[in-house]
Coordinates of C-alpha atoms and ligand atoms in Angstrom, one line a residue:
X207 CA 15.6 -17.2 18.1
X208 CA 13.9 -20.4 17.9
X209 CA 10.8 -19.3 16.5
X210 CA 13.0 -18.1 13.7
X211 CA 15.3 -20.8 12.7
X212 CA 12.3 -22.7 12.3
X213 CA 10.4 -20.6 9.7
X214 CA 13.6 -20.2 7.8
X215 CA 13.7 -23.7 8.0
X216 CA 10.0 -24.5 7.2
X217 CA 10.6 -21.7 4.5
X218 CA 13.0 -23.5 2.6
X219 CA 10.8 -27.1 2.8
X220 CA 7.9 -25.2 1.6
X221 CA 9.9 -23.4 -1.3
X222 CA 8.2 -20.4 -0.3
X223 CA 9.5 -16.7 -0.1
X224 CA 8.2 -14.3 2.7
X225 CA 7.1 -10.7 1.7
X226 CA 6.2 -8.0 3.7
X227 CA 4.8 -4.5 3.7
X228 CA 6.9 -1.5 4.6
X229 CA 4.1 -1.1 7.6
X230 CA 4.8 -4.2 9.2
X231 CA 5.9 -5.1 12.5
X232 CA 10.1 -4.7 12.4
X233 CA 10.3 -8.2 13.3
X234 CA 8.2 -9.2 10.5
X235 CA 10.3 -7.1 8.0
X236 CA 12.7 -8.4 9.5
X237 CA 12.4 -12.2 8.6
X238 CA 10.8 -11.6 4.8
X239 CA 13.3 -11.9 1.7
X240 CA 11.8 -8.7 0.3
X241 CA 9.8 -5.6 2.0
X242 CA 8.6 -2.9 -0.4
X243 CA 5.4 -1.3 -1.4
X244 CA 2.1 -3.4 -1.9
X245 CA 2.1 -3.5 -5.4
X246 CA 6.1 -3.3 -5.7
X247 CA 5.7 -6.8 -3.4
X248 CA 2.8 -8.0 -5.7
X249 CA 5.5 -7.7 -8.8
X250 CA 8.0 -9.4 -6.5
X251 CA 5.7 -12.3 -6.0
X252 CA 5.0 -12.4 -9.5
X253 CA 8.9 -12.5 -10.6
X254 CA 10.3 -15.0 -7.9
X255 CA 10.4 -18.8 -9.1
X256 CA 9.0 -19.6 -5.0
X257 CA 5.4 -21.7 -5.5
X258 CA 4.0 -20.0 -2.3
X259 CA 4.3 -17.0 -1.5
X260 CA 3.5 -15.8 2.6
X261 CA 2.1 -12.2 2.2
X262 CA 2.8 -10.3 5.4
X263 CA 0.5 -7.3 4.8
X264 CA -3.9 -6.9 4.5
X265 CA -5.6 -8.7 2.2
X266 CA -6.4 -6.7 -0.8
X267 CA -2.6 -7.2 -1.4
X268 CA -2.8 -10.9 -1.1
X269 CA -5.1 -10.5 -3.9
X270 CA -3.3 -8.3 -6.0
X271 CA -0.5 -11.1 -5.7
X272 CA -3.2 -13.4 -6.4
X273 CA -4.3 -11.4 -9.5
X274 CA -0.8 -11.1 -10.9
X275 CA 0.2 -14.9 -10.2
X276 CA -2.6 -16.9 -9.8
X277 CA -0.8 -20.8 -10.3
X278 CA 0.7 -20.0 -7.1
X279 CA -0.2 -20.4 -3.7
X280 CA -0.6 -17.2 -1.8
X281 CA -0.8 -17.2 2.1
X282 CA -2.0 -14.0 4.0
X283 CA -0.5 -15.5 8.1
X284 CA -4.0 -13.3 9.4
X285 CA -7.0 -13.6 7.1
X286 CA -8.6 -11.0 9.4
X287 CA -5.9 -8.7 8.2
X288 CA -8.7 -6.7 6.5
X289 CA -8.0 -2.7 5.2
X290 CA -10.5 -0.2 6.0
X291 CA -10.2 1.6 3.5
X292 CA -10.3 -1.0 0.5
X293 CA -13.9 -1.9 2.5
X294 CA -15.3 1.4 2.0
X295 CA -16.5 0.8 -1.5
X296 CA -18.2 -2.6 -2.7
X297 CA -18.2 -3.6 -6.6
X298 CA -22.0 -2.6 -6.3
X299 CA -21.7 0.7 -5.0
X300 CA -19.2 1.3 -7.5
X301 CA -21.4 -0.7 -10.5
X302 CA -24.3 2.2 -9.3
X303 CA -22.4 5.0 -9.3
X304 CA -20.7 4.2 -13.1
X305 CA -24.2 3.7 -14.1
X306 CA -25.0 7.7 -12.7
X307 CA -22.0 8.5 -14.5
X308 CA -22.0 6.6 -18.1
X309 CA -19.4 8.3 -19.8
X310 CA -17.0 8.2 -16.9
X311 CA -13.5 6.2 -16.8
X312 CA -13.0 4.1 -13.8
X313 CA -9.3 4.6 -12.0
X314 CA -9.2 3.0 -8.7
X315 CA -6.7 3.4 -6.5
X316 CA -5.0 -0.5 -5.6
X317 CA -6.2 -0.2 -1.6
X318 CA -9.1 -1.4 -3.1
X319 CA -10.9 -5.2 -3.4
X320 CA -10.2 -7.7 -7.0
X321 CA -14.2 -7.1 -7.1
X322 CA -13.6 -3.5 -7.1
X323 CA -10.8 -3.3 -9.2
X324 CA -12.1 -5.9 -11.6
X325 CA -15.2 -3.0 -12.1
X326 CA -12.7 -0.5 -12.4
X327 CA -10.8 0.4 -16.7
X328 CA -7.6 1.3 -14.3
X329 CA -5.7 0.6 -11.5
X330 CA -3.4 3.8 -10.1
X331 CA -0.8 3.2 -6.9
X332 CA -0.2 6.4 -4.7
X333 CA 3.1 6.9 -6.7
X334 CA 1.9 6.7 -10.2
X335 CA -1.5 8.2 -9.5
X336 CA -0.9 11.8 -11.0
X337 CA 0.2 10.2 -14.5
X338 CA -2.6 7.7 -14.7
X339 CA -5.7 10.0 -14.3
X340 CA -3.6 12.6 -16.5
X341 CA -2.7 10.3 -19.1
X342 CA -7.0 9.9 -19.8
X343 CA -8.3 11.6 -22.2
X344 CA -9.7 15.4 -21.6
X345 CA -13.1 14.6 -22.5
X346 CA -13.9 11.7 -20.8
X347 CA -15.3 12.2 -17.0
X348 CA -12.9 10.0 -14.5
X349 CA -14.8 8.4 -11.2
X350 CA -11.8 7.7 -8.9
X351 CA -12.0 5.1 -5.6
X352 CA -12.1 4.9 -3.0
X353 CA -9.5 7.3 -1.5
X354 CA -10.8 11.1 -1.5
X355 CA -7.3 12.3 -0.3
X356 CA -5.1 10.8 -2.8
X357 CA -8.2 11.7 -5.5
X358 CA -7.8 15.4 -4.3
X359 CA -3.8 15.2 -4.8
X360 CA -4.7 14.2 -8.4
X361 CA -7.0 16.8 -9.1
X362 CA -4.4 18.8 -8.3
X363 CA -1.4 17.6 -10.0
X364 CA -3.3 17.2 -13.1
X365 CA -5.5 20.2 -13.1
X366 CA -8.9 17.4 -13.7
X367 CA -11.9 17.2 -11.9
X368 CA -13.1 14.1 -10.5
X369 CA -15.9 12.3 -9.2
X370 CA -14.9 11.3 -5.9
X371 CA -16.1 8.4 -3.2
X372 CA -15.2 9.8 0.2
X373 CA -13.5 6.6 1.4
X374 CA -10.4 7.3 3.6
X375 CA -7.3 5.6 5.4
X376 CA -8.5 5.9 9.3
X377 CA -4.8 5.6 9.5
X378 CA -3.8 8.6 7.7
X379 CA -6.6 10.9 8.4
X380 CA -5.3 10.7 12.5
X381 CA -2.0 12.9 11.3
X382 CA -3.4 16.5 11.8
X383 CA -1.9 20.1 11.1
X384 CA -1.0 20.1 14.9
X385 CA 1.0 16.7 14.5
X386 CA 3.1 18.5 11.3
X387 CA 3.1 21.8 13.9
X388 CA 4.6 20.3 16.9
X389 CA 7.0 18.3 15.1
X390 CA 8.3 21.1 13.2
X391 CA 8.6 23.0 16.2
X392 CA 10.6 20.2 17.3
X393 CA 12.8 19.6 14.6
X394 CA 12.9 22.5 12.7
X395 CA 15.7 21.5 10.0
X396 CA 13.5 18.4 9.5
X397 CA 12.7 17.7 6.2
X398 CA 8.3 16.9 6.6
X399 CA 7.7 14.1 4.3
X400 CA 3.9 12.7 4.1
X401 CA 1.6 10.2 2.4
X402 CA -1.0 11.4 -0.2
X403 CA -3.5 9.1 1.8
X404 CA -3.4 12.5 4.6
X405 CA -6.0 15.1 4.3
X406 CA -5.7 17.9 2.7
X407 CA -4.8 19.9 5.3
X408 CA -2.2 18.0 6.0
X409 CA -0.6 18.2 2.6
X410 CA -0.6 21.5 2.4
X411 CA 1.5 21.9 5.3
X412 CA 4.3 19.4 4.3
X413 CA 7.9 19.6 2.1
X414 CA 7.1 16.4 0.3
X415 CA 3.9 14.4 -0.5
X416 CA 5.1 10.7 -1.4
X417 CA 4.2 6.9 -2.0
X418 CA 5.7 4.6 0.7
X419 CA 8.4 4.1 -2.1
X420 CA 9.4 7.1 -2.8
X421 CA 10.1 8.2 0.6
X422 CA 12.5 5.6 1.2
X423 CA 14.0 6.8 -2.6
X424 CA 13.9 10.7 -1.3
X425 CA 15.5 9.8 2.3
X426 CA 18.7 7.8 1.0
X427 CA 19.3 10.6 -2.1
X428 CA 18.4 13.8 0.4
X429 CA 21.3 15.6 1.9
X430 CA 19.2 16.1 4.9
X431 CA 20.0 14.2 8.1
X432 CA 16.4 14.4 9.9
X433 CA 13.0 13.9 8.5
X434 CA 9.4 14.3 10.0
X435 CA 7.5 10.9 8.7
X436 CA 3.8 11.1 8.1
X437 CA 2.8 7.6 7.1
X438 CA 1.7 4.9 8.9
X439 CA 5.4 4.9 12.1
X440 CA 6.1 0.9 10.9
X441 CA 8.0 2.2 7.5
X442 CA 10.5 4.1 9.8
X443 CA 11.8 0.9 10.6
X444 CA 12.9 0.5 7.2
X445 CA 14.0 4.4 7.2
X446 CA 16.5 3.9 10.4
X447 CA 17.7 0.3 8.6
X448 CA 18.2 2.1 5.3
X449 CA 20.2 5.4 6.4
X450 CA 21.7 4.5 9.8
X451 CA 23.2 8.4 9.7
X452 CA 20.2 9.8 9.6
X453 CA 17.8 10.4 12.2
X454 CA 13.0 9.6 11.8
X455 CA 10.7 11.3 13.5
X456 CA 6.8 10.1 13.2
X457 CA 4.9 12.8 12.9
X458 CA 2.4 11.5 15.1
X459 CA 3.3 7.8 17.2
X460 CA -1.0 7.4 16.7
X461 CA -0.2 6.5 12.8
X462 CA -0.7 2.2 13.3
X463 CA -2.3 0.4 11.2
X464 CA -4.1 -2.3 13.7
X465 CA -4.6 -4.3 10.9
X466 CA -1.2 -4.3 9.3
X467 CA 0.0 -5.2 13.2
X468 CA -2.0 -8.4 13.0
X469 CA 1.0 -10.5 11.6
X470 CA 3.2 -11.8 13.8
X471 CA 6.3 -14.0 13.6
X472 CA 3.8 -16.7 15.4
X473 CA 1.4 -16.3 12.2
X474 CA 3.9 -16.5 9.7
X475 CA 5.4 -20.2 11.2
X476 CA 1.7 -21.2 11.4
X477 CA 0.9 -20.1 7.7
X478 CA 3.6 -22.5 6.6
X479 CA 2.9 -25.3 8.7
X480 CA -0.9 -25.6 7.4
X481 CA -0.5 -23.7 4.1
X482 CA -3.2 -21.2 6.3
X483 CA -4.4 -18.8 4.6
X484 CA -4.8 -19.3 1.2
X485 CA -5.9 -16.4 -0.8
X486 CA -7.9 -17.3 -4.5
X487 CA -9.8 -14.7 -6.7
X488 CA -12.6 -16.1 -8.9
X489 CA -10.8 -16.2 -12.6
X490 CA -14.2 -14.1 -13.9
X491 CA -12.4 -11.1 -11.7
X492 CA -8.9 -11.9 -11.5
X493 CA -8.9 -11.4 -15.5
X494 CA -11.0 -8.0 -15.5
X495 CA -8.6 -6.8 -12.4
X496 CA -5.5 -7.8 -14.3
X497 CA -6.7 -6.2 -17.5
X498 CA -7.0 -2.4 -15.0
X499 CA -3.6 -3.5 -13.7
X500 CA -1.8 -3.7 -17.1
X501 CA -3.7 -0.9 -18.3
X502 CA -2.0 1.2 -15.6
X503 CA 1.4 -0.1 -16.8
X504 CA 0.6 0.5 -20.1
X505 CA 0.6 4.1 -19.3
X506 CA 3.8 3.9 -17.1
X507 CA 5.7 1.0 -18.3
X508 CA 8.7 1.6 -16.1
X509 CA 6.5 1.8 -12.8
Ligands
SF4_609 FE1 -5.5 0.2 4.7 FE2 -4.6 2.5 5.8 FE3 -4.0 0.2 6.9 FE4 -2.9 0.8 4.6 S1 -2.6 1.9 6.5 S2 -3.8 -1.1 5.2 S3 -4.7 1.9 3.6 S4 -6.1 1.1 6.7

């Protein structure tokens, strides 16, 4: 109790807001002003008048926020708060492969580095993929990075083929058809919602493939009263708070993010006592980033 009245108190000092990610420790979304989706949070950071801004989540979202408002001072409480999957492709491995493919668009999905992104003509979030790749035009091969899964939903739902790098969330690709199995065995009314970041497999077995945001939209409007969740179990916490009728299941209790379990209430205090860690982008990539950014609300202004 302690611990808290003292970052609400350093918070206020420090002018700063706390955001967090919907896969964060209930505590942690507990204490922030506003939880949400990484870019949703990014937006956030850029609307509130608050100078610093504590980033509970991994780091390429501390850059994103950094991207969108770079006069103020973003904090990530764990800078070892890494994600996997926005490691599995450098800026050079993507520079290579657009130089094998010349006439190819870049759309990279926002789980991805400001060097990355800043190599990349747009930025797509798993909600408003579908629409970005299908809003390029038909002649024009599209590389997408560095999620194969969410890639694959797109080819898909847009009928396109793309050019692929086979990056992947480790936390995601753990849900398997047995998971989905089981719990429907379980729960059969369940409603089986899942993350576009799941294999294939996966997705082919579930009612409802959606961003972090839109399953929080679906499970307040749905007249169901129990839902299957596969997506990383933190975001359930938000489910239960949300709809206290209705009942969550993980599909699997493996789905953690280790990373996203880094921040602790302990970090956070420490972040605003020392202004720890501060998270910059070079402006050379911050304004090539921001340019795939607005390019991706250009095609979906209300998103
Ligand atoms: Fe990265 Fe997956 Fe963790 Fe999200 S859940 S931060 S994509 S490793």
């Amino acid at each position: 109790m302690e611990l808290l009245e003292e970052i609400r108190k350093l918070k206020q000092v420090r002018k700063a807001v706390i955001l967090a990610h919907n896969y964060q420790p209930g505590q942690v979304q507990d204490i922030a002003d506003f939880v949400g989706d990484s870019f949703g949070l990014s937006r956030q950071a850029a609307a509130t008048d608050a100078g610093t801004i504590v980033f509970c989540g991994v780091l390429f979202m501390a850059e994103t926020a950094a991207i969108l408002s770079p006069q103020k001072t973003i904090l990530l409480p764990d800078k070892l708060a890494g994600c996997p999957l926005a490691d599995m492709i450098t800026a050079e491995q993507l520079r290579k492969l657009k130089a094998e493919h010349p006439n190819a668009l870049v759309v990279c999905y926002v789980n991805s580095s400001a060097e990355v992104k800043a190599e990349s003509d747009y930025c797509c979030t798993s909600a408003n993929a579908v629409e970005v790749v299908g809003s390029i035009p038909a002649e024009r091969e599209i590389i997408f990075v560095p999620d194969q899964y969410l890639g694959q939903f797109c080819m898909s739902g847009t009928g396109r083929e793309l050019i692929l790098w086979p990056g992947y969330c480790p936390t995601h690709v753990v849900i398997t058809v047995d998971d989905i199995k089981q719990a429907k065995a379980k729960y059969p009314e369940a409603v089986v919602m899942a993350h576009p970041e799941c294999t294939g497999q996966v997705a082919e077995c579930v009612d409802e493939l959606l961003s972090t945001g839109q399953m929080l939209r679906y499970a307040k409007k749905s007249r169901s009263k129990r839902f299957i969740v596969g997506t990383e179990i933190g975001i359930i916490h938000t489910l239960k708070k949300q709809n206290p009728d209705k009942e969550f299941f993980p599909a699997t209790d493996r789905a953690i993010c280790p990373n996203m379990k880094l921040i602790t209430l302990e970090k956070i205090l420490w972040s605003l006592q020392d202004l720890q860690h501060k998270i910059t982008v070079p402006e050379s990539v911050r304004i090539r980033a921001e340019n795939a950014l607005d390019r991706m609300l250009a095609v979906l202004p209300t998103k």
